[in-house]
Structure formats: C-alpha cells, structure tokens
Tab-separated table of C-alpha atoms in Angstrom:
chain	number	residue	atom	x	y	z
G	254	UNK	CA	-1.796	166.038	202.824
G	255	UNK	CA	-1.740	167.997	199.661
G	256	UNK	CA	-0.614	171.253	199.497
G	257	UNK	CA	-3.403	172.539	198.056
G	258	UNK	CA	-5.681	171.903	201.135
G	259	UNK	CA	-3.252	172.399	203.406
G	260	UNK	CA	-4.116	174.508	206.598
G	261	UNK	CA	-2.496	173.590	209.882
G	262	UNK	CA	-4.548	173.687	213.635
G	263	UNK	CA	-7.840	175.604	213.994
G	264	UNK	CA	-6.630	177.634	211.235
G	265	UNK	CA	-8.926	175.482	209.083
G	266	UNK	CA	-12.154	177.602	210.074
G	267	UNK	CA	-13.918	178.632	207.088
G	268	UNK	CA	-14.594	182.110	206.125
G	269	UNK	CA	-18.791	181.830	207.337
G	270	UNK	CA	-17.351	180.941	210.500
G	271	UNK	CA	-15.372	184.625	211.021
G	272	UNK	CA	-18.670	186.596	210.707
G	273	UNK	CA	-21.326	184.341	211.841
G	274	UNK	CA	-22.039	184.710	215.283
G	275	UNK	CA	-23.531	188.440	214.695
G	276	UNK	CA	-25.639	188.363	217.898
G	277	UNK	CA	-26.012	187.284	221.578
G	278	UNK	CA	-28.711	186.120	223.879
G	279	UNK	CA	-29.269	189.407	224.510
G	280	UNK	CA	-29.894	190.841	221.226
G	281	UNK	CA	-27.494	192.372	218.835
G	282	UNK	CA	-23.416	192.459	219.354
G	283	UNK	CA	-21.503	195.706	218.768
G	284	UNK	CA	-19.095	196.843	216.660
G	285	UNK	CA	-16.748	196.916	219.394
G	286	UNK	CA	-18.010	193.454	220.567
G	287	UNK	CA	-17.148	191.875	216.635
G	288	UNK	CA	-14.054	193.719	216.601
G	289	UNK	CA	-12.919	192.223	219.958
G	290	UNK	CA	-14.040	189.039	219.182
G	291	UNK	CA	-12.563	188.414	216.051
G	292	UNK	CA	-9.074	189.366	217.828
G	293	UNK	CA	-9.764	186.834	220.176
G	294	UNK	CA	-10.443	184.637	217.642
G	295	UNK	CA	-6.993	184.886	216.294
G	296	UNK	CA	-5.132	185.033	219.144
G	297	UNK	CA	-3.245	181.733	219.554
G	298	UNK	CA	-5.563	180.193	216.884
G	299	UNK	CA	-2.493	179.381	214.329
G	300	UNK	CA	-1.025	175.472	215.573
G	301	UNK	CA	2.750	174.626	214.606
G	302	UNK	CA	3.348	171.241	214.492
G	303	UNK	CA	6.635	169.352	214.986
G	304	UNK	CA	5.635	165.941	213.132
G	305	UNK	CA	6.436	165.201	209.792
G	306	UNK	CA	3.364	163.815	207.692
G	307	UNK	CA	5.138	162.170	204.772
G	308	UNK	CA	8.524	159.859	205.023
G	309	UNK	CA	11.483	161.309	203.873
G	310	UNK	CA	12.550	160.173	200.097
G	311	UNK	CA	16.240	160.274	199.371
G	312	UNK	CA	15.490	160.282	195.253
G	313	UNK	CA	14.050	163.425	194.920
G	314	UNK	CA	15.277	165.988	192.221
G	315	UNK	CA	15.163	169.885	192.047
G	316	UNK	CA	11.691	169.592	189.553
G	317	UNK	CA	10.393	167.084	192.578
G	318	UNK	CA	10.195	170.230	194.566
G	319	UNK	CA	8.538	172.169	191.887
G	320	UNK	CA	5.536	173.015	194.009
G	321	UNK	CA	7.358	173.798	197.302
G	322	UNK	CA	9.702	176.352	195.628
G	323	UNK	CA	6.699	178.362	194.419
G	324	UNK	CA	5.365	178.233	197.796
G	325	UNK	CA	8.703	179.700	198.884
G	326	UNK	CA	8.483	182.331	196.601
G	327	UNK	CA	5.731	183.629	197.656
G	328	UNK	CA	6.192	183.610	200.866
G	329	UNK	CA	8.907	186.040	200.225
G	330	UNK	CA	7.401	188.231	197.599
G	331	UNK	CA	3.596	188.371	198.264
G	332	UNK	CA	2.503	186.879	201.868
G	333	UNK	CA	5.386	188.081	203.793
G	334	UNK	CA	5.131	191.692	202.063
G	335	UNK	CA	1.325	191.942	202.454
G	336	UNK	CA	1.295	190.679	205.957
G	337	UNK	CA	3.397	194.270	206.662
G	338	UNK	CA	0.863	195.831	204.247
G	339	UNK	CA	-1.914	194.932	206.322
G	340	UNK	CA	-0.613	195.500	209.820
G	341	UNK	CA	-0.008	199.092	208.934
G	342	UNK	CA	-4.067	199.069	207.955
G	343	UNK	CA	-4.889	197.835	210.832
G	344	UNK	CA	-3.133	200.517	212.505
G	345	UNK	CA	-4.761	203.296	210.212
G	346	UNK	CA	-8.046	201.609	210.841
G	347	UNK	CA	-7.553	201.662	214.674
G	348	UNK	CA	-5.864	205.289	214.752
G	349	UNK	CA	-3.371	204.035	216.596
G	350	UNK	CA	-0.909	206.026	214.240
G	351	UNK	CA	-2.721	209.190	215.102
G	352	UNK	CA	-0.652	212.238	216.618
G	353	UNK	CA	-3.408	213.846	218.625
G	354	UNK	CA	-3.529	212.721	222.510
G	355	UNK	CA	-7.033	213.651	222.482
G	356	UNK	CA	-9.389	212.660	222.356
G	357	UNK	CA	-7.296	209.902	221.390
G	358	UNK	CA	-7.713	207.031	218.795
G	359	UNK	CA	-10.972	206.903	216.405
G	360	UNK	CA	-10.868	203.491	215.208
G	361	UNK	CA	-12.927	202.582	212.424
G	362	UNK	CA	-14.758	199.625	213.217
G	363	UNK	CA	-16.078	198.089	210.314
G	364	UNK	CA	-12.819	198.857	208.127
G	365	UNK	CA	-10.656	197.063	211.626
G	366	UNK	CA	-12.896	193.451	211.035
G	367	UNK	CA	-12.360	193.888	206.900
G	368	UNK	CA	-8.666	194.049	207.585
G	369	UNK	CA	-8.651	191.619	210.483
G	370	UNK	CA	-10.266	188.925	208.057
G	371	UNK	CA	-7.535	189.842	205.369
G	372	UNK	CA	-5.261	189.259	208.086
G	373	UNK	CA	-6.574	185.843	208.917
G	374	UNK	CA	-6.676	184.241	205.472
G	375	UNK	CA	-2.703	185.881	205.227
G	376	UNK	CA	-1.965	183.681	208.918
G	377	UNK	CA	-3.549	180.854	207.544
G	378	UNK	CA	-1.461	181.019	204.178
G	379	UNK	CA	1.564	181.513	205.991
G	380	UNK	CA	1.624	179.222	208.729
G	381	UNK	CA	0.515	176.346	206.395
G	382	UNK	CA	3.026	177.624	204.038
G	383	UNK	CA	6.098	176.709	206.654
G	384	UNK	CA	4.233	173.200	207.125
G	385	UNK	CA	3.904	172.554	204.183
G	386	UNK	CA	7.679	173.272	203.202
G	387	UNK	CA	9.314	171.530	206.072
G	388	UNK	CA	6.717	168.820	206.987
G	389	UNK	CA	4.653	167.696	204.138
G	390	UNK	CA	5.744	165.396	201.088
G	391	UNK	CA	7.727	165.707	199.106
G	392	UNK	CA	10.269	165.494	201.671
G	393	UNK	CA	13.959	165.424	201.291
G	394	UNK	CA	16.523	163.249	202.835
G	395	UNK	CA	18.666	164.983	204.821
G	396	UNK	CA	21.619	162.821	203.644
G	397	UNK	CA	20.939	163.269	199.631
G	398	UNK	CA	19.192	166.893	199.827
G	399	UNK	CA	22.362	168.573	198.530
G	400	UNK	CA	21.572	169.533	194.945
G	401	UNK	CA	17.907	171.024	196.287
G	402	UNK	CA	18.786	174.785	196.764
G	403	UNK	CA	16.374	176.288	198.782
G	404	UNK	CA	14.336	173.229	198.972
G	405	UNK	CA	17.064	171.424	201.524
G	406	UNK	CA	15.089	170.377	204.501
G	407	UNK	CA	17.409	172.346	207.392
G	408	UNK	CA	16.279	175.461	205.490
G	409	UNK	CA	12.613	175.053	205.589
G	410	UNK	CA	12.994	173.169	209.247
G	411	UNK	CA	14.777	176.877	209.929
G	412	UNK	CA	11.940	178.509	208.243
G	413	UNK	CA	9.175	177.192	209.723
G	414	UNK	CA	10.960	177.826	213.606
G	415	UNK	CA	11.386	181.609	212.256
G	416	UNK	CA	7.625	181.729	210.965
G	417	UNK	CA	6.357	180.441	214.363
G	418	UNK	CA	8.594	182.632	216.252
G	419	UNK	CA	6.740	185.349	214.084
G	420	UNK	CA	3.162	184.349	214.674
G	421	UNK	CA	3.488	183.143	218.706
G	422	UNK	CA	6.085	185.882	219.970
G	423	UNK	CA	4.740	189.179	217.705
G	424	UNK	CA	1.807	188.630	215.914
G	425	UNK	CA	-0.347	187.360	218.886
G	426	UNK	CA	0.985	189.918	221.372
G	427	UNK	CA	-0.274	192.495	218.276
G	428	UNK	CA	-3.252	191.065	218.541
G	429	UNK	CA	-3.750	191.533	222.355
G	430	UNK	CA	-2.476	195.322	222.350
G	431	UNK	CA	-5.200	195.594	219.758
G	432	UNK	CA	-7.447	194.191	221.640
G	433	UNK	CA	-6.780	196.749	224.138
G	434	UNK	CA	-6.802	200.010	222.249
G	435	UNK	CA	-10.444	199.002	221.006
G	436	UNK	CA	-11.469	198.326	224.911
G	437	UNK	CA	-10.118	201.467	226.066
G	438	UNK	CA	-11.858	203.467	223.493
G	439	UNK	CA	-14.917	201.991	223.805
G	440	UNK	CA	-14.484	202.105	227.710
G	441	UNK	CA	-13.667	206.206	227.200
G	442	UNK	CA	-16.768	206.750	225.726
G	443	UNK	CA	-19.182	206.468	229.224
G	444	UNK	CA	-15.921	206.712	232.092
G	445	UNK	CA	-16.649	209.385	235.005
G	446	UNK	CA	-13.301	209.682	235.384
G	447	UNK	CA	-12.014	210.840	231.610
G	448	UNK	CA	-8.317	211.849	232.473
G	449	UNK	CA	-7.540	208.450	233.866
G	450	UNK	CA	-9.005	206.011	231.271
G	451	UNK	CA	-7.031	208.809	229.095
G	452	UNK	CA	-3.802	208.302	230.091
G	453	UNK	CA	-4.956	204.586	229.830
G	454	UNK	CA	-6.007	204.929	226.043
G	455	UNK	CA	-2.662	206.413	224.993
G	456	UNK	CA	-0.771	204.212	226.704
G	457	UNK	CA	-2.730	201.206	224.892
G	458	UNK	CA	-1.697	203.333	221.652
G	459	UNK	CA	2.060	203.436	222.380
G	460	UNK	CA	2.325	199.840	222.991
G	461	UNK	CA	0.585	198.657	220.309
G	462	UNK	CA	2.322	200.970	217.931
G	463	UNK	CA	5.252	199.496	218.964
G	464	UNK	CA	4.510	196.076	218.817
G	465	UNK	CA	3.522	196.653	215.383
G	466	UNK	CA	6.689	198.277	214.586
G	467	UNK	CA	8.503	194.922	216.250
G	468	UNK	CA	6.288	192.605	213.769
G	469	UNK	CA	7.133	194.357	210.671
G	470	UNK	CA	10.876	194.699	211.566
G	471	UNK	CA	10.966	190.618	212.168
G	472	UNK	CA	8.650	189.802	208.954
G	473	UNK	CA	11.704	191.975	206.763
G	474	UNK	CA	13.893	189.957	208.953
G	475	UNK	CA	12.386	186.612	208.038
G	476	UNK	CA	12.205	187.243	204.053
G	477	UNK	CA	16.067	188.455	204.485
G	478	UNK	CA	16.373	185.074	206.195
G	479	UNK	CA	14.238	183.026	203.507
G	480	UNK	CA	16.695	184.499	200.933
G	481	UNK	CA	19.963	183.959	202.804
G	482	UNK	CA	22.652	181.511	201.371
G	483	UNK	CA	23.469	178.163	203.128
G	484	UNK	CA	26.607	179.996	205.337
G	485	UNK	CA	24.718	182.998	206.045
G	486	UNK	CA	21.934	180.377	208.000
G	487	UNK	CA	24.387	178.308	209.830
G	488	UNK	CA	25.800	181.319	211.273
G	489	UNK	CA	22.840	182.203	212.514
G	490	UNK	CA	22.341	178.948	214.124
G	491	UNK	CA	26.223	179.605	215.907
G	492	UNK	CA	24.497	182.779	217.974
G	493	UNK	CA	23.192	180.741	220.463
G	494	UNK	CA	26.912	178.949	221.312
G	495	UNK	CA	28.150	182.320	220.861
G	496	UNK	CA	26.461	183.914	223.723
G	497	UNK	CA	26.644	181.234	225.687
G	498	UNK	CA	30.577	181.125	225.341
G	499	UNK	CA	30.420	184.778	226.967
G	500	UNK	CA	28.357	183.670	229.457
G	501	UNK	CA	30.610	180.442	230.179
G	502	UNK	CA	33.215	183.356	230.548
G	503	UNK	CA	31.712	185.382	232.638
G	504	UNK	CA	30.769	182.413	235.164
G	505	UNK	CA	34.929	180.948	235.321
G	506	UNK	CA	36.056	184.510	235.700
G	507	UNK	CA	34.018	185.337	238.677
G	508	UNK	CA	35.438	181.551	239.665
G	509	UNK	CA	38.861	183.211	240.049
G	510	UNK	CA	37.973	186.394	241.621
G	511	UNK	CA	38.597	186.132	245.832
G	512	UNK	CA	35.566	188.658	246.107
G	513	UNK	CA	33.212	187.140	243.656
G	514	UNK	CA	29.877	185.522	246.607
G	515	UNK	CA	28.652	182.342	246.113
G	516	UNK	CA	25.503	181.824	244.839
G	517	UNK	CA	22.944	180.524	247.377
G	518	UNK	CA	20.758	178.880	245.335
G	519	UNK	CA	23.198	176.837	243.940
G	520	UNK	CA	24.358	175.175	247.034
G	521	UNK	CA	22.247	172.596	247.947
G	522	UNK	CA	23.733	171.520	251.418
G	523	UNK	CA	24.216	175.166	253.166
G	524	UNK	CA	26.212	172.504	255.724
G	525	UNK	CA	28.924	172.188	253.583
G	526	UNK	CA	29.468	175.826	252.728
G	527	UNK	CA	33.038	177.214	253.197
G	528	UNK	CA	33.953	180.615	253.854
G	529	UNK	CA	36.674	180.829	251.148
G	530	UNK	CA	36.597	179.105	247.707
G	531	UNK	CA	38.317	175.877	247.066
G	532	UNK	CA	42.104	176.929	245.681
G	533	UNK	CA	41.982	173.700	243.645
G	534	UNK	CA	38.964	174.779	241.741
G	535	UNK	CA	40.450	178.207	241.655
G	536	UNK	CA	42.896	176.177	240.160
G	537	UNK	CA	41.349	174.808	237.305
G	538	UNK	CA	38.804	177.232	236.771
G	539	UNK	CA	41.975	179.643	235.869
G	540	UNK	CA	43.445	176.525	233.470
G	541	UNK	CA	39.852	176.108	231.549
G	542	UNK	CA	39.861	180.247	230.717
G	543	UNK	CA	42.103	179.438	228.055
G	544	UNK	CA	39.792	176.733	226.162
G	545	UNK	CA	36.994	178.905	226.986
G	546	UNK	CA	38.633	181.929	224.714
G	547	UNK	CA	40.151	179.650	222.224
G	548	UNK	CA	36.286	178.152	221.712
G	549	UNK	CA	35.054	181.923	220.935
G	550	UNK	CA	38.724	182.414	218.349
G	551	UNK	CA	37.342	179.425	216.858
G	552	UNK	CA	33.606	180.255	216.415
G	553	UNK	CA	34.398	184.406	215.641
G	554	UNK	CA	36.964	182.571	212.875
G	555	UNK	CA	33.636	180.647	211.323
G	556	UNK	CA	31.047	183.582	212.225
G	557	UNK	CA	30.367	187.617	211.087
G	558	UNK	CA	30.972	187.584	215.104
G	559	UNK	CA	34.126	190.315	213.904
G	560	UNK	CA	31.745	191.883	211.818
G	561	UNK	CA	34.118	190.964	209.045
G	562	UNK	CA	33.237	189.405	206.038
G	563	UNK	CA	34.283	185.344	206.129
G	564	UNK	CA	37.016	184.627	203.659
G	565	UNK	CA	34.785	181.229	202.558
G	566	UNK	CA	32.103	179.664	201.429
G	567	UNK	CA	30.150	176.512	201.963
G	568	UNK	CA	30.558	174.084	199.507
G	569	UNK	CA	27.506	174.240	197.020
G	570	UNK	CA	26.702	170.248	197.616
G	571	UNK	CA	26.445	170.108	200.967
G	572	UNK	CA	23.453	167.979	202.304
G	573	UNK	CA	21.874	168.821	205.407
G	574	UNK	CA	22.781	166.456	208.205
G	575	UNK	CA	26.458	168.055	207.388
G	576	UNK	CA	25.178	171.102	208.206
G	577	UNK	CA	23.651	169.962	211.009
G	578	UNK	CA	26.419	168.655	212.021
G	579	UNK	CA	28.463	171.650	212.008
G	580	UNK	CA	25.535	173.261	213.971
G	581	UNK	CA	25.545	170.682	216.675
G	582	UNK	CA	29.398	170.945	217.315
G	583	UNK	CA	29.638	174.648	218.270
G	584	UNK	CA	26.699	174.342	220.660
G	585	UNK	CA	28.078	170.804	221.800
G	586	UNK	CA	31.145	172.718	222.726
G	587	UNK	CA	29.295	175.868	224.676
G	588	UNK	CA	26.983	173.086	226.539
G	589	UNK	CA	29.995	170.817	227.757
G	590	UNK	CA	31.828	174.063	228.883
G	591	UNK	CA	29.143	175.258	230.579
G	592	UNK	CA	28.125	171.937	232.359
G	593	UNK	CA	31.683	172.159	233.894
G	594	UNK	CA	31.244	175.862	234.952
G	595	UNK	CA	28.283	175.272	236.746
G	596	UNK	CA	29.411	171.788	238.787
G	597	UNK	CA	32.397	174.574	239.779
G	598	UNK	CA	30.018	177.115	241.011
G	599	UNK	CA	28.032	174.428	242.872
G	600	UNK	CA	31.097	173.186	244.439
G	601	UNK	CA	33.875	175.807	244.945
G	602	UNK	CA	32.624	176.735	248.358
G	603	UNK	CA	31.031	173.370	249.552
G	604	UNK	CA	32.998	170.513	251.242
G	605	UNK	CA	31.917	168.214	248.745
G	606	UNK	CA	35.047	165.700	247.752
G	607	UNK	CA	36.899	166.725	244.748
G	608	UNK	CA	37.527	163.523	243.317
G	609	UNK	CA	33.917	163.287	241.212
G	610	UNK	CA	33.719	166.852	240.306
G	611	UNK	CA	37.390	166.478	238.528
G	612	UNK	CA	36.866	163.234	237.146
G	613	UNK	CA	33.560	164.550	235.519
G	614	UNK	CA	35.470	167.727	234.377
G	615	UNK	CA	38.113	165.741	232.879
G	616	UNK	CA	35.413	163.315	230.873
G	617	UNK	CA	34.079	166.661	229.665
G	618	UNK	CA	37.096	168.020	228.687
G	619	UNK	CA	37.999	164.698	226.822
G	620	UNK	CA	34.960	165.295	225.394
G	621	UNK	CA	34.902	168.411	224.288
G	622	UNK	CA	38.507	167.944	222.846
G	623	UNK	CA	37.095	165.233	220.662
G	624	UNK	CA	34.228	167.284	219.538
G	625	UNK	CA	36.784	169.932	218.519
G	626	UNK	CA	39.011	167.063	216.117
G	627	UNK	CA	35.893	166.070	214.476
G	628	UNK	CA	35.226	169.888	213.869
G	629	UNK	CA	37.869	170.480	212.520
G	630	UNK	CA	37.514	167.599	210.092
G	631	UNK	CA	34.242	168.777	209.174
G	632	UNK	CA	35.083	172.213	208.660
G	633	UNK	CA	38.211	171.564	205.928
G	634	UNK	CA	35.504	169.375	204.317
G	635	UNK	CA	33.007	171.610	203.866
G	636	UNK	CA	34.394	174.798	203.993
G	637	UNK	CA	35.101	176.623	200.330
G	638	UNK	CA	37.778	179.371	200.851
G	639	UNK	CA	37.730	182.081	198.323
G	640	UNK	CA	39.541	181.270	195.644
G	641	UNK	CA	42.131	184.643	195.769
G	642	UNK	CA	42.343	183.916	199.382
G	643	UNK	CA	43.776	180.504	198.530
G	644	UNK	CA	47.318	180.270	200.607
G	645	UNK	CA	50.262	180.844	198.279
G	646	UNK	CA	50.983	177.383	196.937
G	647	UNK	CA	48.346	175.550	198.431
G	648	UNK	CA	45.340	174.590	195.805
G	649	UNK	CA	43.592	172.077	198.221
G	650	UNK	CA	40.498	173.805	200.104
G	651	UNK	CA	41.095	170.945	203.063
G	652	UNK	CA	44.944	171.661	203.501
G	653	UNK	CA	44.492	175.149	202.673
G	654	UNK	CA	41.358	174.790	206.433
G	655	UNK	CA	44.645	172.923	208.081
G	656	UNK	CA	46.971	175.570	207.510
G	657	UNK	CA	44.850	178.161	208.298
G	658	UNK	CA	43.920	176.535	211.386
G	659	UNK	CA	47.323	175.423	212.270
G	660	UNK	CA	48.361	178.034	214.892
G	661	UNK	CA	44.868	177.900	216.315
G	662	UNK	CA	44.828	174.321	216.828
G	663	UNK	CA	48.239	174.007	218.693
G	664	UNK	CA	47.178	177.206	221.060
G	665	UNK	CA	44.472	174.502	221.401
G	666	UNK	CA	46.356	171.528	222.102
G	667	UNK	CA	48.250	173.291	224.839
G	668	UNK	CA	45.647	174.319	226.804
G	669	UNK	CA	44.212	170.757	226.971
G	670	UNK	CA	46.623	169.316	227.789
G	671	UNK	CA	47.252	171.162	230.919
G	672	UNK	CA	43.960	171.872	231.518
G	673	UNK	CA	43.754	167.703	231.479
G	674	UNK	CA	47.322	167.295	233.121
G	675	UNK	CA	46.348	169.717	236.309
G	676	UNK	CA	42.575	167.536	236.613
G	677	UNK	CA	45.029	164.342	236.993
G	678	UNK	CA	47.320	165.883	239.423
G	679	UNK	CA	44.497	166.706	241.872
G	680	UNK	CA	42.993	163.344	240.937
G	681	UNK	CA	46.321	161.474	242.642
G	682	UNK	CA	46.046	163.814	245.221
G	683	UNK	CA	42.943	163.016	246.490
C-alpha cells in the first residue's frame, strides 16, 4: 500500500460523503441534526490495525526510510500541533469555553461542522500516519534496524499504540461529550422544566471541557514521546513492571500480616478454608519480600523511577529485538512474581497440599533467577555509562555494568538462594 493513498478502516470516506446526506424522509435535517451526525460519524470511525502489510527487509538504509521520516516529522510539527489547534475551535465554536452559566453555551452550528470536517481529514492523516510508519513497507528488520534513528520499528510499533491510545481513549470520548453539549442545547430551547435541563447543559459543558483539556495534554504528551531518545522509550515501557512490582508487594505483605482476611473470591473450594493462614506459606511469603524489593532496586537503578537522572545511555546501534528484549525481562520478572503471589493468596488458608504450590514456586523462582542472569548480560551490553561516570580505572562499559552491579547482584544471590533452599525444605517435608 503506498503511502500516498494510505488511509486505514472507514477512514477512507471521501469528503462528498461528510456532507451529503442533507435531508431525511421527512424533509430537511437541522443544524443540530448535521452537527450530531457528523459526531457520530466520527465516533469510533478511525480502525487500528495490528497486521503488517509488507515483509520485513533486513537491507534497508537510513535514505530507504526517506519517506517515513517526513511522515514523522510532521506528525510532530504540523498534525499533532493542529489537531490541539482545532479542538480548542471546536470548543469556541460550541461555547463550551464560555463563563456565563446562563443561558449557557451558544454553539455556532455551521462554524462546529467546518471544524468537525477539519478535524476528520486531521484523524484520517494521523491514524494512517502511525500505519503507515509501523506497518507499511518499507519495513525494517528488527534484528538489522540499528543505524535507522527514528525509523527503528519498536519506535513506530510504540507510536502507533500511543496514537491509538489517543484516538480510542480521548478523542472519541471528546466526541461523545460533544455530542452532548449540542443535545442539551438544542433540548433547552423547548424544555418546560428550564432549571433542570440547566443544570444538565452545564454539566455537559464541564465534562467536555475537560475532556478536551485531557486530549490536548496527551497529544503534547505524544509529540514529547515521538521526539524521545531510545532510553527515554524503554523506560517508559518499564512502568508497567514497575507498578506491578508494588502491587506484587503489597499482595506478600498482607501474606505475612496475622490480620490481613482472605479473599473469598479467590478460594475456590470454601471446604477447604482454614481459619488461620498456613505458617509455611507465611514462611515463604516472608523469604520472597526480599527478591520482590531487590526486583524494584534493580528496575529504579535502570528507570527515572528516583526521579534522578540515569548515569547512562543506550548504545547508539542498538537494533530493536535488543530492546525488546530488555523490555520483556523487567515485565517477565513482575509477571513470574506475581503468578507466585497469587497461587499464595489462593492457597494460604485452604487445605490444599503444599507439595505443588512449592514445587511451582520454586520453578518460578528458578525462573525468574535465570531471567535476571540474562538481564544482566543484556544490560552491560547495551548499556553506555557516561563517560565521567566511568569507575576509576575501569574503561570497559560491560565491566564498568558488572561492577556497578556487583553489590546488587550478591544481595540478589542471597535471597535466592534461601528463598530456593526454604521451598526444598518444605518440599522433604511433605
């Protein structure tokens, strides 16, 4: 598909097609009919799709992606910008920035559909934009994308999840509390009962004027995202583990807390539920705390998660599938620690045997410990520290990673190995 042509879902309606149906059976449409109507229209009218169209092609160079770059650029510098332009217009044309509760908004009708057709064609651009960068040929390899900037294919996957995050979660919710503003009004205009649809009306106002205020706030947020550097991306991709770490936390505290009620959802055979918890998974639940916090050292160590600046850098050639990589071990890490958490809170007041739930704990934990090496590898690989933050005789970036990571990793070692040491113990046991 060439990139020229390129529109993605129904966005492909032509421009006849926004104005044409002008009347009904029954004669004539409003203003306020149009108005309505073309927000429907919109509303969940711009299609994402998942599937590439073109195979990847592992010999493409930086003037290969000519095309795509420009697209990129303006994104950030003319589609992005004027989508905030014309949200505020819409707002101006709707009065829904007015200060005056009454009689409440005046919206300008035929200015609303001249800005919601501007609005459109900006979608359209947009969304097929994001397609086009992470979906359509020319498409990079993810193993030999490393010398194509902003071109490499895990930022313009990123992209594209950021610009449909946009259009499905803000945009289209927009669209509805615009829809709404223009149905009050209209509604105000012959209502018996004017204090009610009132109250109504500005409420419509107040919601849409915030969702607006969301939308613009997330488009700056996605052209400070299109413009971020390689690091600054994959630690936004490590928020996700992050939380989940504190939530893993959360759950293996309350594990070891004598007051802490079981959930009854969770238990699945109410026949087997015991009036205390299980002191072995007390037990364990205690030994895994440890791994838990190291895991959050480790990923506040990689992340702004200290709100400190990182003392690295990734290096400049790294490909994609690297980066991935170092993406799918953090939330590798947060899953497997959170798959043990929750067998524990299924279990630690049931009769269930032991044996199972501590041999799959200690798989996990083998797992997870694995994971971790790899990591580790990974990370003095790619990992650029700043040059006057080089340790004192050390001029390697990879033993410069180890050294740093020394202390961390023997805190590390520790832990497992109890952690694993206790699961056998109770395994011989029972």
């Amino acid at each position: 598909m060439s990139d020229s042509n390129s529109e993605t879902g129904n966005s492909s309606t032509s421009d006849d097609e926004w104005g044409a149906s002008q009347t009904s059976e029954t004669g004539p449409k409003s203003k306020t009919d149009l108005v309505v109507e073309a927000l429907e229209y919109m509303d969940r009218k711009y299609m994402f799709s998942s599937e590439r169209e073109a195979d990847a092609d592992k010999h493409l160079t930086i003037d290969d992606m000519g095309e795509k770059l420009k697209r990129l650029d303006e994104l950030e510098t003319s589609l992005l910008p004027s989508m905030k332009e014309l949200i505020d217009q819409l707002l101006d044309a709707l009065d829904i920035k007015g200060s005056s509760d009454y009689p409440g908004p005046q919206p300008d009708l035929d200015l609303t559909l001249e800005i919601l057709s501007k609005l459109d064609k900006n979608l359209k651009r947009t969304v097929s934009s994001g397609v086009f960068l992470a979906l359509e040929s020319p498409l990079p390899d993810e193993d030999h994308d490393h010398h194509l900037k902003k071109a490499k294919i895990f930022r313009c996957t990123h992209l594209l999840s950021e610009i449909e995050c946009l259009v499905v979660d803000e945009i289209y919710d927009l669209l509805v509390c615009c829809m709404s503003v223009v149905q009050w009004c209209e509604s105000l205009s012959d209502c018996s009962d004017e204090a009610l649809l009132q109250s109504e009306v500005l409420l419509s106002r107040r919601e849409a004027l915030m969702s607006a205020t969301q939308c613009q706030h997330e488009i700056d947020r996605l052209i400070k995202f299109s413009q971020k550097s390689d690091l600054a991306i994959l630690q936004v991709t490590w928020l996700p583990p992050a939380d989940l770490l504190d939530k893993v936390l959360v759950n293996f505290t309350n594990l070891t807390n004598p007051r802490f009620e079981r959930n009854a959802w969770i238990v699945e055979d109410q026949s087997q539920e015991r009036e205390a918890p299980r002191e072995e998974i007390v037990q364990v639940a205690k030994s895994t705390i440890p791994i838990i916090k190291l895991a959050r050292i480790l990923l506040g160590k990689l992340s702004q998660l200290s709100r400190k600046e990182v003392p690295f850098t990734l290096h400049s050639a790294i490909d994609s599938k690297s980066v991935d990589q170092l993406t799918s071990a953090q939330h590798s890490i947060a899953v497997q620690l959170d798959r043990i958490g929750f067998t524990f809170l299924k279990n630690h007041r049931t009769n269930q045997a032991l044996e199972p739930i501590f041999d799959q704990a200690h798989a996990v934990v083998k797992k997870i410990s694995w994971i971790v090496e790899s990591h580790l590898v990974d990370i003095a690989f790619h990992l650029v520290p700043l040059p006057h933050l080089l340790l004192n005789g050390v001029n390697s970036p990879t033993r410069h990673f180890r050294a740093q990571f020394y202390p961390w990793k023997q805190l590390w070692d520790v832990a497992v190995s109890r952690l694993l040491d206790l699961l056998c113990s109770f395994e011989t046991e029972h």
